PDB file of C-alpha atoms and ligand atoms in Angstrom:
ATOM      1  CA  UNK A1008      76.984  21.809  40.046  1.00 41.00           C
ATOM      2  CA  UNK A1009      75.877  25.137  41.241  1.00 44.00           C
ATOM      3  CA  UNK A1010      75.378  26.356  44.772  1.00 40.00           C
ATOM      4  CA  UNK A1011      71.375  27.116  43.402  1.00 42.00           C
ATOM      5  CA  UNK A1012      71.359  23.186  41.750  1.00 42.00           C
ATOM      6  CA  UNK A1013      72.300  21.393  45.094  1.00 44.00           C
ATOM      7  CA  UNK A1014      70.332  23.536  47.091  1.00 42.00           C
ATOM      8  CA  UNK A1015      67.233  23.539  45.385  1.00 48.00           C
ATOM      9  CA  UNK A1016      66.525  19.724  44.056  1.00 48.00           C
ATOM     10  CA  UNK A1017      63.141  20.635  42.706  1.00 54.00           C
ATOM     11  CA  UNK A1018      65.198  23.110  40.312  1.00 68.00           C
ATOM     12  CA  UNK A1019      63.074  23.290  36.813  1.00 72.00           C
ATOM     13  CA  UNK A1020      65.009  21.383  35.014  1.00 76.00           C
ATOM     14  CA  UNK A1021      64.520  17.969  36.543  1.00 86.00           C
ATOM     15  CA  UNK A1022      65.587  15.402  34.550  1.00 90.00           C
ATOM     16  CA  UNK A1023      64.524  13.056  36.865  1.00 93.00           C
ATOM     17  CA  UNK A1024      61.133  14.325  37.077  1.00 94.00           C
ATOM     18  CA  UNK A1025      61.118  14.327  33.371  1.00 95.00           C
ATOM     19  CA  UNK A1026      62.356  10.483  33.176  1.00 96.00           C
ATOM     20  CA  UNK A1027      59.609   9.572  36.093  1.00 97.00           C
ATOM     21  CA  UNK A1028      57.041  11.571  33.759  1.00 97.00           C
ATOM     22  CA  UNK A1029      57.703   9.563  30.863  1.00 98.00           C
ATOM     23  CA  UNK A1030      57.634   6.197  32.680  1.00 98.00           C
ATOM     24  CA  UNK A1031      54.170   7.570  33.633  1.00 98.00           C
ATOM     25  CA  UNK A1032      52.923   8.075  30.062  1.00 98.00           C
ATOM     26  CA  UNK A1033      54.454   4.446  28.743  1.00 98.00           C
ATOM     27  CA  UNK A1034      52.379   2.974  31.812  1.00 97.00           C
ATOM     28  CA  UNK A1035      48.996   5.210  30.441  1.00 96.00           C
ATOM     29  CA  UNK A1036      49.880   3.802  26.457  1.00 96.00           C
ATOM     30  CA  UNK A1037      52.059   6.346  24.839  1.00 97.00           C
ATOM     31  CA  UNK A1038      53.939   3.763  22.825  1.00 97.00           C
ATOM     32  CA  UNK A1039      55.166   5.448  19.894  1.00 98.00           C
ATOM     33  CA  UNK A1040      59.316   6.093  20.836  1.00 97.00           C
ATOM     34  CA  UNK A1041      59.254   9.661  18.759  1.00 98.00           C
ATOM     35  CA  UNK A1042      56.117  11.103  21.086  1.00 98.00           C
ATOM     36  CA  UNK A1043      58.232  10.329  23.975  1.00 98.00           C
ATOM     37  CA  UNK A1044      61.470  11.381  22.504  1.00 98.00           C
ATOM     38  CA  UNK A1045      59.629  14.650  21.160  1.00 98.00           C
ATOM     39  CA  UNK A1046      58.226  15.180  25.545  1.00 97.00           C
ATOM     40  CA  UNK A1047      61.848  14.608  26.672  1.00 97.00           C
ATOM     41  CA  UNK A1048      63.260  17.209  24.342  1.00 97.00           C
ATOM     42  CA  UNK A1049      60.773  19.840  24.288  1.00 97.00           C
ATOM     43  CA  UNK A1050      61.238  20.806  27.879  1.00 97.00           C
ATOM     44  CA  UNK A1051      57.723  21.940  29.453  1.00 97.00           C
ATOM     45  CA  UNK A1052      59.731  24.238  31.988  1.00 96.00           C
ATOM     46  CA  UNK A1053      60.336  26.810  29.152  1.00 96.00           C
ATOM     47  CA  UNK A1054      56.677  27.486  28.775  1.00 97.00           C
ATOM     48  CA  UNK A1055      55.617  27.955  31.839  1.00 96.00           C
ATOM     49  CA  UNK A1056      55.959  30.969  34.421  1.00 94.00           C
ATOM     50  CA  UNK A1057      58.974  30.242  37.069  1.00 92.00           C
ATOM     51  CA  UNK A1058      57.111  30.320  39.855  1.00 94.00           C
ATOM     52  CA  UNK A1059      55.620  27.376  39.279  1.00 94.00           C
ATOM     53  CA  UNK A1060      58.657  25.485  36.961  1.00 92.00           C
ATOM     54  CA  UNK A1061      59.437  23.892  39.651  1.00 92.00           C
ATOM     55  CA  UNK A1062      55.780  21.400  38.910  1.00 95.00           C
ATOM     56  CA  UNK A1063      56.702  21.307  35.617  1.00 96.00           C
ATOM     57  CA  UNK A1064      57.035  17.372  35.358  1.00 97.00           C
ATOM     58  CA  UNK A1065      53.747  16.854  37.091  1.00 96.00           C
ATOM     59  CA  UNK A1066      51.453  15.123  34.716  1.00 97.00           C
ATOM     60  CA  UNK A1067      48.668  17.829  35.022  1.00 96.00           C
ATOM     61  CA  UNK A1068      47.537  20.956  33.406  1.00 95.00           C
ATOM     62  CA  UNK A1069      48.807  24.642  35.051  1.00 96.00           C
ATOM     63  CA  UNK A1070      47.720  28.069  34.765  1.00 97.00           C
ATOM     64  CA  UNK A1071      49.170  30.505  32.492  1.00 97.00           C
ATOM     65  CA  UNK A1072      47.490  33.239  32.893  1.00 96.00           C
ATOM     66  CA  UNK A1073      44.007  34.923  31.916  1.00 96.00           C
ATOM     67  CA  UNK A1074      42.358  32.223  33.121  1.00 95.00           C
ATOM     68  CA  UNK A1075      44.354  29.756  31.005  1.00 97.00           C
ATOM     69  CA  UNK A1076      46.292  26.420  31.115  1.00 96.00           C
ATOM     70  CA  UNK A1077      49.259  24.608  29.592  1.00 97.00           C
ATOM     71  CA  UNK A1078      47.324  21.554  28.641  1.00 95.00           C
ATOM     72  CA  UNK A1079      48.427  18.195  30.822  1.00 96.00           C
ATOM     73  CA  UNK A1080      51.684  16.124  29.222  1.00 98.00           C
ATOM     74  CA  UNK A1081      49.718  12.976  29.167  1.00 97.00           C
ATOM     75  CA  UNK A1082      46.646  14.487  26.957  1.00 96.00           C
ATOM     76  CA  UNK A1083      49.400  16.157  24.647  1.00 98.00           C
ATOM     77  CA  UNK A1084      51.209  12.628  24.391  1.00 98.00           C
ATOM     78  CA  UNK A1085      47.629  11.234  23.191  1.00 97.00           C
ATOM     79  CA  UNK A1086      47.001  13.775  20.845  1.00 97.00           C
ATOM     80  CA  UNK A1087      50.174  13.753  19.335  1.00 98.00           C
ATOM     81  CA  UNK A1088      50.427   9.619  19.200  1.00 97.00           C
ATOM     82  CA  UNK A1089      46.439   9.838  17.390  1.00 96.00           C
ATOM     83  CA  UNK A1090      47.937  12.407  15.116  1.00 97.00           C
ATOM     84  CA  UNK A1091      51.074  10.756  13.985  1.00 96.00           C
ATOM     85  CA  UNK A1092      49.522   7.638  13.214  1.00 95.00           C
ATOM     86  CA  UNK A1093      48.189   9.449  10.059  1.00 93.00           C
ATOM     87  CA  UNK A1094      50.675   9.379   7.164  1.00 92.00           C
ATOM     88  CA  UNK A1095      51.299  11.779   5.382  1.00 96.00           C
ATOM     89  CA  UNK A1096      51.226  14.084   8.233  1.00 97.00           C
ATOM     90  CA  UNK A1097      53.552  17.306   7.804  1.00 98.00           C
ATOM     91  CA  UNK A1098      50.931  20.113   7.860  1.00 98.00           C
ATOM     92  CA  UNK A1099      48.884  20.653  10.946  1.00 98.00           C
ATOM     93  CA  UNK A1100      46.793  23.666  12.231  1.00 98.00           C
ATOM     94  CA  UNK A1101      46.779  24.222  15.815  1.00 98.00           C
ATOM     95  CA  UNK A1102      43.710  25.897  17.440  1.00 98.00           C
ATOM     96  CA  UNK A1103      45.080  27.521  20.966  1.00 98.00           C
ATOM     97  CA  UNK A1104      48.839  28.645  21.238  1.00 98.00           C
ATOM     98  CA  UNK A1105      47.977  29.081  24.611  1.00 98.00           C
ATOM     99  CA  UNK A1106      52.151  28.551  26.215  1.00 98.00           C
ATOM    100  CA  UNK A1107      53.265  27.118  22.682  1.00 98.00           C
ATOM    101  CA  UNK A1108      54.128  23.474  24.054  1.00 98.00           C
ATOM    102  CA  UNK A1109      52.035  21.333  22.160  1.00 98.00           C
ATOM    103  CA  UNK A1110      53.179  23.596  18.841  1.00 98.00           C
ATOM    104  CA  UNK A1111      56.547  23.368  19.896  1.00 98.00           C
ATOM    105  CA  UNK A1112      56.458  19.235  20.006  1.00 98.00           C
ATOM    106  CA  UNK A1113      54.871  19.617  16.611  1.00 98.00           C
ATOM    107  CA  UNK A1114      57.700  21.355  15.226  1.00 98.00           C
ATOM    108  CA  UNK A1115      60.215  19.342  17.342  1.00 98.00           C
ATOM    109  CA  UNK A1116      58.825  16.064  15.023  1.00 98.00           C
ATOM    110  CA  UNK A1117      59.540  18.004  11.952  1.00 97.00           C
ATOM    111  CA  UNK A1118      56.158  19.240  11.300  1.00 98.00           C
ATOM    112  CA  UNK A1119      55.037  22.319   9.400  1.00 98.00           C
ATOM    113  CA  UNK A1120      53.396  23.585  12.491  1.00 98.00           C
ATOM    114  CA  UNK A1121      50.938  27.076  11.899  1.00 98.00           C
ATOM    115  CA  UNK A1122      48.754  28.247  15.581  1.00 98.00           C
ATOM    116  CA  UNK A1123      46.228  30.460  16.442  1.00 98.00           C
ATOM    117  CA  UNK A1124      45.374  32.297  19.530  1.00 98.00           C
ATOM    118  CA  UNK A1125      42.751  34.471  20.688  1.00 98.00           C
ATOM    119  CA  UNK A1126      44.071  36.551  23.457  1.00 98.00           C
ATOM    120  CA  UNK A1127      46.538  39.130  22.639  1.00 98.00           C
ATOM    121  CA  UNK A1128      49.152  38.803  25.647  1.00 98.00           C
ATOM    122  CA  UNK A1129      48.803  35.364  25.379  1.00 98.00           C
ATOM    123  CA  UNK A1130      49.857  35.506  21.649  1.00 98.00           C
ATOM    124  CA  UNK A1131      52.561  37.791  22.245  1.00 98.00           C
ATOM    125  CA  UNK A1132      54.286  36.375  24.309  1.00 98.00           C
ATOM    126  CA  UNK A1133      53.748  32.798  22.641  1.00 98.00           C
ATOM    127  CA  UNK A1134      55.567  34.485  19.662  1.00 98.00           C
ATOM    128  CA  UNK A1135      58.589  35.587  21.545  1.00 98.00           C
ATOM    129  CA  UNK A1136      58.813  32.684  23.488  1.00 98.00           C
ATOM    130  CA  UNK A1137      58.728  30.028  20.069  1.00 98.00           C
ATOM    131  CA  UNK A1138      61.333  32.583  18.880  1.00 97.00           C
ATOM    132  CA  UNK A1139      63.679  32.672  22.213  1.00 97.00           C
ATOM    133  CA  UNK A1140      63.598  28.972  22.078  1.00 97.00           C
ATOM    134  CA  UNK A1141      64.178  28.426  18.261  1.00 97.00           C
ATOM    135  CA  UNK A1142      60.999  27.271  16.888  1.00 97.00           C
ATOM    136  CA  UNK A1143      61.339  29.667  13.575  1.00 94.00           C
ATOM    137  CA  UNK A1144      59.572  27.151  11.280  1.00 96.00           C
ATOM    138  CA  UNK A1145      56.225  27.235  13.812  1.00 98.00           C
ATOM    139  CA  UNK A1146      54.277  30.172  12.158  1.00 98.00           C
ATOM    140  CA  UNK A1147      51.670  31.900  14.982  1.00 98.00           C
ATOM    141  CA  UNK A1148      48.870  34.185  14.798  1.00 98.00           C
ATOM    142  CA  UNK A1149      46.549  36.157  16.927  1.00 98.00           C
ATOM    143  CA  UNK A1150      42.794  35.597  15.306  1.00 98.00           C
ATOM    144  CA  UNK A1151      39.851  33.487  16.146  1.00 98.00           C
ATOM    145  CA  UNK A1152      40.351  29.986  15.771  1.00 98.00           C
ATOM    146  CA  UNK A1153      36.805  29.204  14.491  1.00 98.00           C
ATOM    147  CA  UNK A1154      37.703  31.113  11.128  1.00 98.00           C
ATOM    148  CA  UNK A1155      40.565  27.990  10.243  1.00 98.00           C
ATOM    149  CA  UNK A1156      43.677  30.203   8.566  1.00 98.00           C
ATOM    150  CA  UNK A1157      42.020  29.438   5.245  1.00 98.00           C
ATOM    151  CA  UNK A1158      45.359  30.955   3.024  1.00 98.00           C
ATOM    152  CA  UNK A1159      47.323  27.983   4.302  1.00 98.00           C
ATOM    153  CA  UNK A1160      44.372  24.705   4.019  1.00 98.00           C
ATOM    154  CA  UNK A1161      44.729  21.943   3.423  1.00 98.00           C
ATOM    155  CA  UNK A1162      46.090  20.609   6.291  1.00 98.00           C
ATOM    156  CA  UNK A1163      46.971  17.436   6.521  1.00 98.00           C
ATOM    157  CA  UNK A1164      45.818  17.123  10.064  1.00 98.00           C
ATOM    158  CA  UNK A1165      43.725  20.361  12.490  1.00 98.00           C
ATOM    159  CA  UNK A1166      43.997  19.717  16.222  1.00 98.00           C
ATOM    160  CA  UNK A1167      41.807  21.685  18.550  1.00 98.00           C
ATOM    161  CA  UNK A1168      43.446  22.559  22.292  1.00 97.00           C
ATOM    162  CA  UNK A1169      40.440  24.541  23.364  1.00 97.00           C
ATOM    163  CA  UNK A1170      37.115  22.586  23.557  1.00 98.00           C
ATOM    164  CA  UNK A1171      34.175  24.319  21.098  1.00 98.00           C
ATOM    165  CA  UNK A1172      30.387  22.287  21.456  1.00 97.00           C
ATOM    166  CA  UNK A1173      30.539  21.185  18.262  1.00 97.00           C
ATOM    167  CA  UNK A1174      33.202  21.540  15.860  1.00 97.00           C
ATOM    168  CA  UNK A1175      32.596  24.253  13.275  1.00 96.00           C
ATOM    169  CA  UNK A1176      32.330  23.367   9.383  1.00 95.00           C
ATOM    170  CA  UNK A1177      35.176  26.038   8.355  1.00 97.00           C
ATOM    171  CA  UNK A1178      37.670  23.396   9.916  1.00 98.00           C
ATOM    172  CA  UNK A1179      36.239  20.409   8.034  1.00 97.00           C
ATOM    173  CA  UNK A1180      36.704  22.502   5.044  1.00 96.00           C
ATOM    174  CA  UNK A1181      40.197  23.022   5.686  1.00 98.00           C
ATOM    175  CA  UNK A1182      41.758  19.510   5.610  1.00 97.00           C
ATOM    176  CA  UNK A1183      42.757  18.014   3.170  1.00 97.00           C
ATOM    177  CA  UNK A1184      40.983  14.909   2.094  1.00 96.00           C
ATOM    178  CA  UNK A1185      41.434  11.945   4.204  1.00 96.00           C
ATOM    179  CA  UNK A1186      42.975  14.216   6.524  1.00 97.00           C
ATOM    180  CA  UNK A1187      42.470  14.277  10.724  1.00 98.00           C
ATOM    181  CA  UNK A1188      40.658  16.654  13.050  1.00 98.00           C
ATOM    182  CA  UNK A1189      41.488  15.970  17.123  1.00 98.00           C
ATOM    183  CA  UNK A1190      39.017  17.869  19.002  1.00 98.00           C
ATOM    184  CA  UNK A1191      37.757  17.783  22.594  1.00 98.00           C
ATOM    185  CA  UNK A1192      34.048  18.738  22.090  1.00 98.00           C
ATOM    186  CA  UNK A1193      31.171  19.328  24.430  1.00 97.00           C
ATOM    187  CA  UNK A1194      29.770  21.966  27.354  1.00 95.00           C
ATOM    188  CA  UNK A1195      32.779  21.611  30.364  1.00 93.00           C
ATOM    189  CA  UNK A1196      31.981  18.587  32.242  1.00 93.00           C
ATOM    190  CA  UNK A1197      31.284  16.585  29.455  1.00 96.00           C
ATOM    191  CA  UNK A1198      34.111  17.234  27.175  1.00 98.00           C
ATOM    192  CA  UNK A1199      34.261  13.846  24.518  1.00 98.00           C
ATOM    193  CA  UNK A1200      38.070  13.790  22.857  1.00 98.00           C
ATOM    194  CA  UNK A1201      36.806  12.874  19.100  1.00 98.00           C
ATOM    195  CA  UNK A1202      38.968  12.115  16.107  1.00 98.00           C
ATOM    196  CA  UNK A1203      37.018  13.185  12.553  1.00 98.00           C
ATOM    197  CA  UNK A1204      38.657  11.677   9.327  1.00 97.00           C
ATOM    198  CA  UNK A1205      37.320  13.459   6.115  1.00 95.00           C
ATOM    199  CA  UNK A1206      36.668  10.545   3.356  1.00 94.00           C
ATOM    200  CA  UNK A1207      35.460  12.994   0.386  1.00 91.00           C
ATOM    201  CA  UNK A1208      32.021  14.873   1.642  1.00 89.00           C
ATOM    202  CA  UNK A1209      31.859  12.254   4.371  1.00 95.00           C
ATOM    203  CA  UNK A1210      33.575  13.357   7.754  1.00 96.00           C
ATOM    204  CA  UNK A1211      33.867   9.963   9.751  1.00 97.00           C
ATOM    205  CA  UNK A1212      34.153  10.230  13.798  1.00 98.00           C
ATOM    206  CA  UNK A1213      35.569   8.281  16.617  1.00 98.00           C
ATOM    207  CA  UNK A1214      35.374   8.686  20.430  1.00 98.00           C
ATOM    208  CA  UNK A1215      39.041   8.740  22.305  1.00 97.00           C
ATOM    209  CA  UNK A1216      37.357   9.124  25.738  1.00 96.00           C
ATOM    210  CA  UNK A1217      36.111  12.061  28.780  1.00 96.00           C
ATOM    211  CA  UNK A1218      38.804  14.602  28.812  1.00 96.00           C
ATOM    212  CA  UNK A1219      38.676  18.360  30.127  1.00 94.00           C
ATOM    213  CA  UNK A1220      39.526  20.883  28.545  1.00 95.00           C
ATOM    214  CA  UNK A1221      39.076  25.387  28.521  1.00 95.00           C
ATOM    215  CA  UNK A1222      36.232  26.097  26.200  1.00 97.00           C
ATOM    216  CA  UNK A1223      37.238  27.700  22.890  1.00 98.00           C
ATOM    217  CA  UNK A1224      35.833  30.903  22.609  1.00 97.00           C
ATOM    218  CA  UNK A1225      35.074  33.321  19.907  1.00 97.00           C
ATOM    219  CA  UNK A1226      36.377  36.365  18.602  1.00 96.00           C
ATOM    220  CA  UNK A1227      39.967  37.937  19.822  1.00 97.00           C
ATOM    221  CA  UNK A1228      40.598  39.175  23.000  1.00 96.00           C
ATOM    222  CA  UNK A1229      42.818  42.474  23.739  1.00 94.00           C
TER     223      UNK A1229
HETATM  224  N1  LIG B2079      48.242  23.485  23.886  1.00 78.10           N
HETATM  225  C1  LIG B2079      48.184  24.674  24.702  1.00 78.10           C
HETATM  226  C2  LIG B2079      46.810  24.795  25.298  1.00 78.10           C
HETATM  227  C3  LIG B2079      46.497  26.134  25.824  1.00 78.10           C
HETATM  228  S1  LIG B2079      44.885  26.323  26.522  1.00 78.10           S
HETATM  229  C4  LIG B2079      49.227  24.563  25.814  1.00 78.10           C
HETATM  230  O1  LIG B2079      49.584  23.443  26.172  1.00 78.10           O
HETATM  231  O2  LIG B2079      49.671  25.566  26.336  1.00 78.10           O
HETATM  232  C5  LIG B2079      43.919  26.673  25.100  1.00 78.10           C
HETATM  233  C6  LIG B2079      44.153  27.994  24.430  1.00 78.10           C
HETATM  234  O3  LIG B2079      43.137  28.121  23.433  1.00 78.10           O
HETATM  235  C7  LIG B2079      44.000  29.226  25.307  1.00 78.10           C
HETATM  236  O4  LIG B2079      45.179  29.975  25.258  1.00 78.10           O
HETATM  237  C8  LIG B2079      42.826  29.995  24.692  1.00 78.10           C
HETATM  238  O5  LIG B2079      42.967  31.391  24.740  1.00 78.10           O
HETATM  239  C9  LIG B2079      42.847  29.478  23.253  1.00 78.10           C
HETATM  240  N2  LIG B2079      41.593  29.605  22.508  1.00 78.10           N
HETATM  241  C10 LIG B2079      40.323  29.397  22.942  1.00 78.10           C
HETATM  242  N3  LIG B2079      39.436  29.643  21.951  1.00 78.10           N
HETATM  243  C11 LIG B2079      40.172  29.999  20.855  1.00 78.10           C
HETATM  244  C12 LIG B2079      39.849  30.401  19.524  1.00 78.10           C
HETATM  245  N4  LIG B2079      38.594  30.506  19.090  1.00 78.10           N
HETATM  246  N5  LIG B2079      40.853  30.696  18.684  1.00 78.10           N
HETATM  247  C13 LIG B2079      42.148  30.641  19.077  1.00 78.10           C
HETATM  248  N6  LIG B2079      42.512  30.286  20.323  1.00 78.10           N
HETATM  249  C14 LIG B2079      41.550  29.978  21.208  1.00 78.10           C
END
């Protein structure tokens, strides 16, 4: 143990707070073993700034800068749990980088993971940081999430981390049929998580509850 480790107990790596995190999301119904397994691994430390590591284990969402956040562990367990339920599921489009956890637990399962984000820094250093780590499979790209990537669709599942106020068709088009679409959607306040389940022409919608979420925004940001 280093002088630094028995100093500092609240080091960044934590594996207690990590173990006392998990307990937390089995308590709030994240059931399925590889979701958890996939949180334990995929340490949340990593993508945040050091200053405030330290939190990392807290179940709740943290700035990363220009006004954004690394989404909360317990909403990215739900997501991830709704998503995996759907089989076949080995192709998903992310909407958001934002600190690359979420895309990094994607990959971590063994899906073909491909992410957009809308503000430049933000994307660059998303792509060095999926690199650093070892996430070469997760494909990135700076762009404006409401356009899909429409040279990779279908997707066998499209998961928004940025709330829009209504999901926009170009997505729809762009998985594959019988495919999933997790979105939080709605003005901030009144963010509704929905999953959408494309049956042909039909898109088919269920409410997963209130959660809150940054808008999604258009266009790219420099
Ligand atoms: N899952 C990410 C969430 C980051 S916050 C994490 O845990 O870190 C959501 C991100 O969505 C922000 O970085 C924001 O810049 C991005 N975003 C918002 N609108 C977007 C759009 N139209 N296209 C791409 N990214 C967008």
């Amino acid at each position: 143990m280093s002088a630094q480790t028995r100093q500092n107990p609240q080091q960044p790596d934590s594996p207690r707070a990590r173990q006392r995190l998990l307990a937390e999301l089995r308590q709030q119904g994240i059931v399925n073993e590889r979701v958890l397994e996939a949180l334990d691994a995929v340490h949340r430390h990593h993508f945040m700034d050091s200053g405030l590591a330290h939190c990392a284990y807290r179940n709740q969402a943290f700035p990363i800068g220009h006004g954004q956040t690394i989404s909360q562990p317990a909403i990215v367990a739900r997501i991830t749990q709704v998503l995996l339920l759907e089989q076949p599921m080995r192709k998903v489009l992310e909407i958001g980088t934002g600190s690359g956890w979420q895309a990094a637990i994607l990959d971590w399962l063994g899906l073909e993971v491909f992410t957009i984000e809308r503000i430049a820094p933000l994307y660059q250093e998303v792509r060095q940081r999926l690199s650093r780590l070892g996430y070469h499979r997760t494909r990135t790209r700076l762009g404006d999430g409401y356009q899909g990537w429409p040279g990779q669709a279908p997707f066998d599942g499209i998961l928004l981390s940025a709330a829009p106020e209504e999901v926009p068709h170009t997505l729809f088009a762009q998985l594959r049929d019988g495919g999933v679409l997790i979105a939080p959607v709605g003005p901030e306040g009144r963010q509704r998580l929905k999953r959408y389940r494309r049956q042909g022409m039909q898109i088919k919608v269920d409410d997963l509850g209130a959660v809150a979420f940054v808008p999604m925004l258009p266009d790219v940001q420099a």
